[in-house]
Coordinates of C-alpha atoms in Angstrom, one line a residue:
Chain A
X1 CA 9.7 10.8 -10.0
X2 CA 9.0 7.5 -9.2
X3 CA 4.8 6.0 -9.3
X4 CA 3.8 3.4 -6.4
X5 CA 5.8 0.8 -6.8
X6 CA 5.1 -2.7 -5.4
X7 CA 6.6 -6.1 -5.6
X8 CA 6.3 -9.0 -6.5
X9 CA 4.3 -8.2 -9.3
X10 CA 3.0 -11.9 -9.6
X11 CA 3.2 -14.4 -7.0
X12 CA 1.8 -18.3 -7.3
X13 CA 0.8 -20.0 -3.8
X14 CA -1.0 -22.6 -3.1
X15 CA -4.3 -22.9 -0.2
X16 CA -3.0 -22.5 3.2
X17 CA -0.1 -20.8 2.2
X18 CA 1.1 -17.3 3.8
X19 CA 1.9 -14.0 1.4
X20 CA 3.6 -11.1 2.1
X21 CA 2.9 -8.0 -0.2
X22 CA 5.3 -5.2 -0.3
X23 CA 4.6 -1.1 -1.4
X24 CA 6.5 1.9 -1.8
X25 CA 4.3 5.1 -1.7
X26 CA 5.8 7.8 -3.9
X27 CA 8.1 10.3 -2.3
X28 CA 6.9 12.6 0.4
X29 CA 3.7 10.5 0.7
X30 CA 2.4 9.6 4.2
X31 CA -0.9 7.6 3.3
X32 CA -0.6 3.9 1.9
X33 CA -4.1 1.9 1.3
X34 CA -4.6 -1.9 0.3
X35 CA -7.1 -3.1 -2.0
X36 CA -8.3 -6.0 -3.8
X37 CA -9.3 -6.0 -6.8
X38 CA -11.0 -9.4 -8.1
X39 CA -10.9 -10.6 -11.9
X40 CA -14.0 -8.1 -13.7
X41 CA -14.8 -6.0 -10.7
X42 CA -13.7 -2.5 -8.9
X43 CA -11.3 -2.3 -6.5
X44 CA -12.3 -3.3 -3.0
X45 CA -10.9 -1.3 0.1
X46 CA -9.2 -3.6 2.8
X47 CA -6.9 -1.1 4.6
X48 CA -5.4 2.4 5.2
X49 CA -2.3 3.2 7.2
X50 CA -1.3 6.7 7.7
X51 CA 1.5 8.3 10.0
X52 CA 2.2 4.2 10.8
X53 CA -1.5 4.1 12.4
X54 CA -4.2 2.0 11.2
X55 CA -6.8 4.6 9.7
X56 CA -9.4 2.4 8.7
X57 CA -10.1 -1.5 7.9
X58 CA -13.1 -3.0 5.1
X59 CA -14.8 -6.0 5.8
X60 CA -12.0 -8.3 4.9
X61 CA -11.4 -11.5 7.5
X62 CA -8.5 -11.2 10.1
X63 CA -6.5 -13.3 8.2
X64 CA -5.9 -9.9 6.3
X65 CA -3.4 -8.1 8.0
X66 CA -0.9 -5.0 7.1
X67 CA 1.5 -2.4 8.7
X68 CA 3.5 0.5 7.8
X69 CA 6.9 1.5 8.5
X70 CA 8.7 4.7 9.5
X71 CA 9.7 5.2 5.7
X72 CA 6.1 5.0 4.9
X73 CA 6.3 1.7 3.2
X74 CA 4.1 -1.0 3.8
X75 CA 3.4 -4.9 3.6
X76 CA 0.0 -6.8 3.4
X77 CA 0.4 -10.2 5.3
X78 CA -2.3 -12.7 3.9
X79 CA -2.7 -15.7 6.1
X80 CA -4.4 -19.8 5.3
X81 CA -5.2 -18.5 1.6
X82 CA -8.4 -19.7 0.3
X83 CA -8.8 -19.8 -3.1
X84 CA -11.0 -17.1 -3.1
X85 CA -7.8 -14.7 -2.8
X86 CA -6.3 -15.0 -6.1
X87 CA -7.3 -11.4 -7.0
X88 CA -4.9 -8.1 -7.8
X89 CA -3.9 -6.1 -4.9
X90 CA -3.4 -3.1 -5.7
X91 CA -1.4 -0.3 -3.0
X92 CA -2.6 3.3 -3.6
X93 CA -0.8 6.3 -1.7
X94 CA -1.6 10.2 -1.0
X95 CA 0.2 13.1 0.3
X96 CA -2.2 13.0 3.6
X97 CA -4.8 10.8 5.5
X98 CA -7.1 13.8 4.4
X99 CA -10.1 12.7 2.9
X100 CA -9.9 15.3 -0.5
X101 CA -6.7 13.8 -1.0
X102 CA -7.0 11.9 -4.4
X103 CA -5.0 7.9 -4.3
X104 CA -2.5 7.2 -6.9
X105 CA -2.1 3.5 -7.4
X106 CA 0.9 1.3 -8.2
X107 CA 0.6 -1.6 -10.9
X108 CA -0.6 -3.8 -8.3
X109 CA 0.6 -8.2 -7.2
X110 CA -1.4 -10.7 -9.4
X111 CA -1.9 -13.1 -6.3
X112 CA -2.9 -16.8 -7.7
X113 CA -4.0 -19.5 -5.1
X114 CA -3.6 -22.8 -6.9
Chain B
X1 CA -23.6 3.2 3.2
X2 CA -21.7 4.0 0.0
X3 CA -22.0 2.7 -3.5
X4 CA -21.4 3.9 -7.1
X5 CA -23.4 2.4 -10.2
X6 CA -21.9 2.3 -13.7
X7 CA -25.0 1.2 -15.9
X8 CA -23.0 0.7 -18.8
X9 CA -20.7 -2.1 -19.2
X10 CA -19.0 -1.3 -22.3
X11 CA -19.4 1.8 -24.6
X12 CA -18.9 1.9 -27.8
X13 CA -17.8 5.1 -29.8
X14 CA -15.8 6.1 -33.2
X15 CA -12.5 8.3 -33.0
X16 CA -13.4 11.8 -32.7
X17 CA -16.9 12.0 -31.4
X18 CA -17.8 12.9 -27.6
X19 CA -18.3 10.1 -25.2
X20 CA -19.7 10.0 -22.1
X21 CA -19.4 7.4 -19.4
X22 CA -22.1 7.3 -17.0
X23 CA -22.0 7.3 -12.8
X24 CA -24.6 7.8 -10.2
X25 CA -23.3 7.5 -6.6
X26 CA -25.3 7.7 -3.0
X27 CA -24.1 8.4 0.0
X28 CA -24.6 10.0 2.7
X29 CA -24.0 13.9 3.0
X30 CA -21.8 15.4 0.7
X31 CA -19.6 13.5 -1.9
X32 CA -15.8 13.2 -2.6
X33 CA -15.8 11.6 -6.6
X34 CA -13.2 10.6 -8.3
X35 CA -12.3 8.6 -11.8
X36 CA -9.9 6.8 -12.2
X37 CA -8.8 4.5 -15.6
X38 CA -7.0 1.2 -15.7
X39 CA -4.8 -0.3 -18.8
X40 CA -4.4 -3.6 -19.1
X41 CA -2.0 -5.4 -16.9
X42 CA -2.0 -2.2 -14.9
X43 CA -2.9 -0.1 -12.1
X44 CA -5.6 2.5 -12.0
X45 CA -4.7 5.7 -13.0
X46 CA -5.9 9.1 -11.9
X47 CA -8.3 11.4 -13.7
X48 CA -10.1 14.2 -12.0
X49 CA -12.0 14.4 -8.9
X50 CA -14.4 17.0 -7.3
X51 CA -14.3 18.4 -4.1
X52 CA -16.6 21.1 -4.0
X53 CA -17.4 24.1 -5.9
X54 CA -17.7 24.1 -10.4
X55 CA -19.7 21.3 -11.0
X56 CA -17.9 20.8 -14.1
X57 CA -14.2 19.4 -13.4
X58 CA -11.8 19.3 -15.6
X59 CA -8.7 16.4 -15.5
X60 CA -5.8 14.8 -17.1
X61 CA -5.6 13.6 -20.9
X62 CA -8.7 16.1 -22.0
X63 CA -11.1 14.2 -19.4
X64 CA -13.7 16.0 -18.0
X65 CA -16.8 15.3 -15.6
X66 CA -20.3 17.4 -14.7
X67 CA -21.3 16.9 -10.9
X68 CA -25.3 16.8 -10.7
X69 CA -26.1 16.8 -7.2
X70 CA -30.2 16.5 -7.7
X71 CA -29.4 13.9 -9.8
X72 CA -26.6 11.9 -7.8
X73 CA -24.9 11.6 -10.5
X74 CA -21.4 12.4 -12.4
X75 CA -20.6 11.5 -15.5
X76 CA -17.1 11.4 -17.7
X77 CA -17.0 13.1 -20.9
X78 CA -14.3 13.6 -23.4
X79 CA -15.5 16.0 -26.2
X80 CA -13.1 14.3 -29.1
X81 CA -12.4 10.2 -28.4
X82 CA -9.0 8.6 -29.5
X83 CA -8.6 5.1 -29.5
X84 CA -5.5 5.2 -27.3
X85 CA -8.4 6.3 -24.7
X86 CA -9.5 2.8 -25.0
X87 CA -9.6 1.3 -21.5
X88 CA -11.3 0.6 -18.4
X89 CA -12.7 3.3 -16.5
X90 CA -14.2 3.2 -12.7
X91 CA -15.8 5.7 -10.8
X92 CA -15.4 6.1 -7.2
X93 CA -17.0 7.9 -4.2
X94 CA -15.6 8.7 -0.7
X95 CA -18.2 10.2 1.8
X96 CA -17.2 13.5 3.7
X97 CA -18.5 11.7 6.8
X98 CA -16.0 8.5 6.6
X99 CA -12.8 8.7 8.9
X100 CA -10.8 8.1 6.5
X101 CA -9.6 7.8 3.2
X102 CA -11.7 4.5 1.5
X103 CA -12.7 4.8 -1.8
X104 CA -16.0 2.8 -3.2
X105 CA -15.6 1.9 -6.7
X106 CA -18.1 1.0 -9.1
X107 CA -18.0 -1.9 -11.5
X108 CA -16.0 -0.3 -14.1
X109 CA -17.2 0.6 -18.0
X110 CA -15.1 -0.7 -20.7
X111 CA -14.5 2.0 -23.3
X112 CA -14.1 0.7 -27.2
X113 CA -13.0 3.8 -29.3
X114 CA -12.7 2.2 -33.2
X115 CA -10.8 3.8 -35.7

């Protein structure tokens, strides 16, 4: 069976730019989440969509923005990018939104801001 | 809040002896934990977690980890080391009161297993 798969799996843009981020959860998975993960640090949570519902948001500016669609796919939208953004973003799914339910990630976008 | 500590950033140990990679967590009420490891040039991969109940989990690849509630902490082990377990490894916590399903990761440990 197919992992988490997402796409592209490295983008160049420059400052100001906007970025759309694509993810497909594996199969029969309801829960897709969004992080960021920056060059020598952990993962760091920005959203979680469940059942097409926003579940919960990190502290991440509103220029951060994602949905999730009635196959339970979803896209991060980054707007004005800073430099700051170049990180990996990495898309995790789980069966459920419940909260024992380990993540299972996908091989994450390499996101550079030139 | 939440947070996980990894004290160690690298660890250094020879093919077939035990390792251990060390986590302490806080948070409030009772813990979800999880580890996870990360190749390069990839995403993170699943280990183990604990729930509740045996405080010693065991997980994928000959991975397992001790929960120590008194001492907040919960700690990877592996009793033989390959060096194909050479990697990076984070350790997460999700609290039983959040509303939903956000992980907190530590800093990571990066595992050297020499021939």
């Amino acid at each position: 069976d197919a992992g988490v798969t997402q796409s592209p799996t490295h983008l160049i843009k420059t400052r100001g730019q906007h970025v759309t981020l694509r993810c497909s959860p594996i199969s029969g998975h309801k829960s897709v989440s969004w992080y960021q993960q920056v060059l020598g640090q952990g993962p760091q949570f920005i959203f979680q969509y469940y059942e097409k519902e926003e579940r919960g948001r990190g502290n991440f500016p509103d220029r951060f923005s994602a949905r999730q669609f009635p196959n339970y796919s979803s896209e991060l939208n980054v707007n004005a990018l800073l430099l700051g953004d170049s990180a990996l973003y990495l898309c995790a799914s789980s069966l459920s939104g419940a909260r024992n339910q380990p993540q299972h990630f996908g091989d994450g976008t390499r996101l550079s801001i030139l | 809040a939440q947070s996980v500590a990894q004290p160690e950033d690298q660890v250094n140990v020879a093919e077939g002896n035990p390792l251990t990679v060390k986590c302490t967590y806080s948070v409030s009420g009772n813990p979800y934990l999880f580890w996870y490891v990360q190749y390069p040039n990839r995403g993170l991969q699943f280990l183990l977690k604990y729930i509740t109940g045996d405080n010693l989990v065991k997980g994928s690849y000959g991975f397992e980890a001790e929960f120590n509630k008194s001492q907040t902490s919960f700690h990877l082990k592996k009793p033989s080391a390959l060096v194909s377990d050479s990697a990076l490894y984070f350790c997460a916590v999700r609290g039983m009161n959040t509303g939903f399903q956000k992980l907190v990761f530590g800093t990571g440990t990066r595992l050297l297993v020499s021939p």
